[in-house]
mmCIF file of C-alpha atoms in Angstrom:
data_model
loop_
_atom_site.group_PDB
_atom_site.id
_atom_site.type_symbol
_atom_site.label_atom_id
_atom_site.label_comp_id
_atom_site.label_asym_id
_atom_site.label_seq_id
_atom_site.Cartn_x
_atom_site.Cartn_y
_atom_site.Cartn_z
ATOM 1 C CA UNK A 1 46.872 80.207 -54.234
ATOM 2 C CA UNK A 2 46.667 82.003 -57.550
ATOM 3 C CA UNK A 3 47.753 85.342 -56.064
ATOM 4 C CA UNK A 4 50.685 85.750 -58.427
ATOM 5 C CA UNK A 5 48.445 85.145 -61.412
ATOM 6 C CA UNK A 6 45.955 87.730 -60.177
ATOM 7 C CA UNK A 7 48.778 90.258 -59.779
ATOM 8 C CA UNK A 8 49.903 89.599 -63.363
ATOM 9 C CA UNK A 9 46.348 90.222 -64.581
ATOM 10 C CA UNK A 10 46.084 93.452 -62.580
ATOM 11 C CA UNK A 11 49.439 94.600 -63.952
ATOM 12 C CA UNK A 12 48.201 93.781 -67.439
ATOM 13 C CA UNK A 13 45.065 95.883 -66.874
ATOM 14 C CA UNK A 14 47.107 98.790 -65.511
ATOM 15 C CA UNK A 15 49.358 98.782 -68.578
ATOM 16 C CA UNK A 16 46.607 98.334 -71.172
ATOM 17 C CA UNK A 17 46.598 101.930 -72.451
ATOM 18 C CA UNK A 18 50.350 102.559 -72.255
ATOM 19 C CA UNK A 19 51.802 99.263 -73.480
ATOM 20 C CA UNK A 20 49.275 96.996 -75.126
ATOM 21 C CA UNK A 21 51.745 94.341 -76.199
ATOM 22 C CA UNK A 22 53.213 94.092 -72.678
ATOM 23 C CA UNK A 23 49.695 94.031 -71.265
ATOM 24 C CA UNK A 24 48.666 91.173 -73.562
ATOM 25 C CA UNK A 25 51.892 89.340 -72.668
ATOM 26 C CA UNK A 26 51.104 89.642 -68.959
ATOM 27 C CA UNK A 27 47.572 88.323 -69.519
ATOM 28 C CA UNK A 28 48.888 85.359 -71.486
ATOM 29 C CA UNK A 29 51.611 84.652 -68.917
ATOM 30 C CA UNK A 30 49.024 84.795 -66.143
ATOM 31 C CA UNK A 31 46.671 82.319 -67.770
ATOM 32 C CA UNK A 32 49.457 79.965 -68.884
ATOM 33 C CA UNK A 33 50.913 79.937 -65.357
ATOM 34 C CA UNK A 34 47.480 79.325 -63.850
ATOM 35 C CA UNK A 35 46.937 76.418 -66.223
ATOM 36 C CA UNK A 36 50.385 74.929 -65.608
ATOM 37 C CA UNK A 37 50.008 75.143 -61.815
ATOM 38 C CA UNK A 38 46.640 73.381 -62.030
ATOM 39 C CA UNK A 39 47.971 70.370 -63.961
ATOM 40 C CA UNK A 40 48.042 67.421 -61.532
ATOM 41 C CA UNK A 41 51.658 66.459 -62.236
ATOM 42 C CA UNK A 42 52.854 70.014 -61.552
ATOM 43 C CA UNK A 43 50.653 70.583 -58.493
ATOM 44 C CA UNK A 44 51.634 67.187 -57.054
ATOM 45 C CA UNK A 45 55.309 68.010 -57.541
ATOM 46 C CA UNK A 46 54.845 71.379 -55.824
ATOM 47 C CA UNK A 47 53.076 69.742 -52.880
ATOM 48 C CA UNK A 48 55.765 67.060 -52.628
ATOM 49 C CA UNK A 49 58.416 69.769 -52.390
ATOM 50 C CA UNK A 50 56.634 71.335 -49.418
ATOM 51 C CA UNK A 51 55.585 68.138 -47.666
ATOM 52 C CA UNK A 52 59.019 67.086 -46.527
ATOM 53 C CA UNK A 53 58.010 64.624 -43.810
ATOM 54 C CA UNK A 54 58.103 60.940 -44.531
ATOM 55 C CA UNK A 55 55.258 58.815 -43.219
ATOM 56 C CA UNK A 56 55.980 55.982 -40.852
ATOM 57 C CA UNK A 57 56.096 52.829 -42.897
ATOM 58 C CA UNK A 58 54.395 49.624 -41.715
ATOM 59 C CA UNK A 59 56.707 47.391 -39.716
ATOM 60 C CA UNK A 60 59.045 50.161 -38.588
ATOM 61 C CA UNK A 61 59.221 51.045 -34.928
ATOM 62 C CA UNK A 62 58.711 54.609 -33.741
ATOM 63 C CA UNK A 63 61.520 56.508 -32.060
ATOM 64 C CA UNK A 64 61.903 55.624 -28.379
ATOM 65 C CA UNK A 65 61.066 59.132 -27.148
ATOM 66 C CA UNK A 66 57.627 59.220 -28.833
ATOM 67 C CA UNK A 67 54.963 59.397 -26.141
ATOM 68 C CA UNK A 68 51.682 59.852 -27.981
ATOM 69 C CA UNK A 69 49.882 60.005 -31.284
ATOM 70 C CA UNK A 70 48.122 63.270 -32.132
ATOM 71 C CA UNK A 71 45.367 63.433 -34.747
ATOM 72 C CA UNK A 72 44.243 66.870 -35.915
ATOM 73 C CA UNK A 73 40.681 67.484 -37.045
ATOM 74 C CA UNK A 74 40.011 67.880 -40.730
ATOM 75 C CA UNK A 75 36.461 69.182 -40.693
ATOM 76 C CA UNK A 76 32.976 68.010 -39.928
ATOM 77 C CA UNK A 77 29.942 66.828 -41.829
ATOM 78 C CA UNK A 78 27.104 68.752 -40.203
ATOM 79 C CA UNK A 79 24.342 67.040 -42.151
ATOM 80 C CA UNK A 80 24.629 63.320 -41.529
ATOM 81 C CA UNK A 81 21.294 62.026 -40.226
ATOM 82 C CA UNK A 82 22.545 58.451 -40.561
ATOM 83 C CA UNK A 83 25.074 59.299 -37.823
ATOM 84 C CA UNK A 84 22.659 61.211 -35.614
ATOM 85 C CA UNK A 85 23.161 64.682 -37.070
ATOM 86 C CA UNK A 86 26.852 65.317 -37.528
ATOM 87 C CA UNK A 87 30.066 63.361 -37.850
ATOM 88 C CA UNK A 88 33.637 63.791 -39.032
ATOM 89 C CA UNK A 89 34.360 64.898 -42.588
ATOM 90 C CA UNK A 90 36.243 62.682 -45.013
ATOM 91 C CA UNK A 91 39.575 64.430 -44.330
ATOM 92 C CA UNK A 92 39.191 63.741 -40.606
ATOM 93 C CA UNK A 93 38.201 60.147 -41.269
ATOM 94 C CA UNK A 94 41.362 59.542 -43.316
ATOM 95 C CA UNK A 95 43.456 60.947 -40.466
ATOM 96 C CA UNK A 96 41.558 58.893 -37.889
ATOM 97 C CA UNK A 97 42.059 55.719 -39.846
ATOM 98 C CA UNK A 98 45.820 56.236 -39.928
ATOM 99 C CA UNK A 99 45.879 57.276 -36.264
ATOM 100 C CA UNK A 100 43.984 54.097 -35.370
ATOM 101 C CA UNK A 101 46.465 52.024 -37.327
ATOM 102 C CA UNK A 102 49.415 53.654 -35.566
ATOM 103 C CA UNK A 103 47.773 53.190 -32.180
ATOM 104 C CA UNK A 104 47.187 49.490 -32.801
ATOM 105 C CA UNK A 105 50.763 48.973 -34.014
ATOM 106 C CA UNK A 106 52.469 50.956 -31.256
ATOM 107 C CA UNK A 107 50.086 50.941 -28.299
ATOM 108 C CA UNK A 108 50.756 54.654 -27.837
ATOM 109 C CA UNK A 109 47.928 56.762 -26.390
ATOM 110 C CA UNK A 110 45.903 59.005 -28.703
ATOM 111 C CA UNK A 111 45.098 62.691 -28.435
ATOM 112 C CA UNK A 112 42.486 64.115 -30.812
ATOM 113 C CA UNK A 113 42.515 67.838 -31.414
ATOM 114 C CA UNK A 114 39.758 70.046 -32.776
ATOM 115 C CA UNK A 115 37.298 72.498 -31.311
ATOM 116 C CA UNK A 116 34.304 74.374 -32.609
ATOM 117 C CA UNK A 117 34.998 76.809 -35.413
ATOM 118 C CA UNK A 118 31.544 78.352 -34.967
ATOM 119 C CA UNK A 119 29.764 78.748 -31.640
ATOM 120 C CA UNK A 120 26.591 77.219 -33.093
ATOM 121 C CA UNK A 121 28.251 73.826 -33.558
ATOM 122 C CA UNK A 122 26.854 71.291 -31.111
ATOM 123 C CA UNK A 123 29.993 69.194 -30.622
ATOM 124 C CA UNK A 124 33.690 69.838 -30.887
ATOM 125 C CA UNK A 125 35.477 68.125 -33.738
ATOM 126 C CA UNK A 126 37.561 66.287 -31.137
ATOM 127 C CA UNK A 127 34.381 64.817 -29.614
ATOM 128 C CA UNK A 128 33.207 63.696 -33.060
ATOM 129 C CA UNK A 129 36.625 62.158 -33.719
ATOM 130 C CA UNK A 130 36.627 60.363 -30.367
ATOM 131 C CA UNK A 131 33.199 58.944 -31.121
ATOM 132 C CA UNK A 132 34.326 57.642 -34.524
ATOM 133 C CA UNK A 133 37.545 56.148 -33.129
ATOM 134 C CA UNK A 134 35.973 54.433 -30.156
ATOM 135 C CA UNK A 135 32.625 53.342 -31.562
ATOM 136 C CA UNK A 136 33.563 52.531 -35.142
ATOM 137 C CA UNK A 137 37.289 51.773 -35.121
ATOM 138 C CA UNK A 138 37.487 50.317 -31.580
ATOM 139 C CA UNK A 139 40.480 52.450 -30.629
ATOM 140 C CA UNK A 140 40.637 54.245 -27.254
ATOM 141 C CA UNK A 141 41.229 57.983 -27.040
ATOM 142 C CA UNK A 142 43.048 59.225 -23.947
ATOM 143 C CA UNK A 143 42.893 63.000 -24.421
ATOM 144 C CA UNK A 144 40.603 65.487 -26.153
ATOM 145 C CA UNK A 145 41.737 68.982 -27.071
ATOM 146 C CA UNK A 146 38.470 70.832 -27.718
ATOM 147 C CA UNK A 147 39.402 74.543 -27.610
ATOM 148 C CA UNK A 148 41.232 75.002 -30.922
ATOM 149 C CA UNK A 149 39.732 76.685 -33.971
ATOM 150 C CA UNK A 150 42.704 76.365 -36.340
ATOM 151 C CA UNK A 151 45.929 74.413 -36.805
ATOM 152 C CA UNK A 152 48.073 76.814 -34.782
ATOM 153 C CA UNK A 153 45.713 76.447 -31.828
ATOM 154 C CA UNK A 154 45.656 72.645 -32.338
ATOM 155 C CA UNK A 155 49.417 72.649 -31.788
ATOM 156 C CA UNK A 156 49.411 75.124 -28.908
ATOM 157 C CA UNK A 157 46.642 73.518 -26.850
ATOM 158 C CA UNK A 158 47.702 69.935 -27.593
ATOM 159 C CA UNK A 159 51.249 70.746 -26.474
ATOM 160 C CA UNK A 160 49.928 71.978 -23.122
ATOM 161 C CA UNK A 161 47.942 68.779 -22.542
ATOM 162 C CA UNK A 162 50.884 66.562 -23.467
ATOM 163 C CA UNK A 163 53.450 68.606 -21.553
ATOM 164 C CA UNK A 164 51.305 68.226 -18.403
ATOM 165 C CA UNK A 165 51.522 64.448 -18.940
ATOM 166 C CA UNK A 166 55.316 64.559 -19.345
ATOM 167 C CA UNK A 167 55.183 63.844 -23.087
ATOM 168 C CA UNK A 168 57.659 65.781 -25.196
ATOM 169 C CA UNK A 169 57.604 64.010 -28.581
ATOM 170 C CA UNK A 170 54.687 62.893 -30.718
#
């Protein structure tokens, strides 16, 4: 988020009358930093530093204590008449595709997690994901977590479902 850049701009505005050269310097620094952070090579490097997990590579076997695959929702497409009204968003579809691949390679059961962010939504995101996995990707879904509205709740409610099944690692 560009919060630091906004703070530099605000500081520059606050100092405008007292120290014009410092104020101009803060404005320039703010815009240069915003530009630099938006360059793909820089933003990709920043994301890579934060995303420290390594994906499971094809052909490798999962750890022996893994008991399930969990796929978190990534949004919905509420206007998809070709799918009967609504379906998963592209981010969810990318996750589902990888989850389906892992399920086929490992045979582990799948849990899909995602509720309704707004009460007016007809289906939970988990139900939409289950439909896409089973009808389009031919992969069975064992559990649906449909109460969550954000990632923290995805983790909390999914953990309860899996713990009740005796699964401790995903």
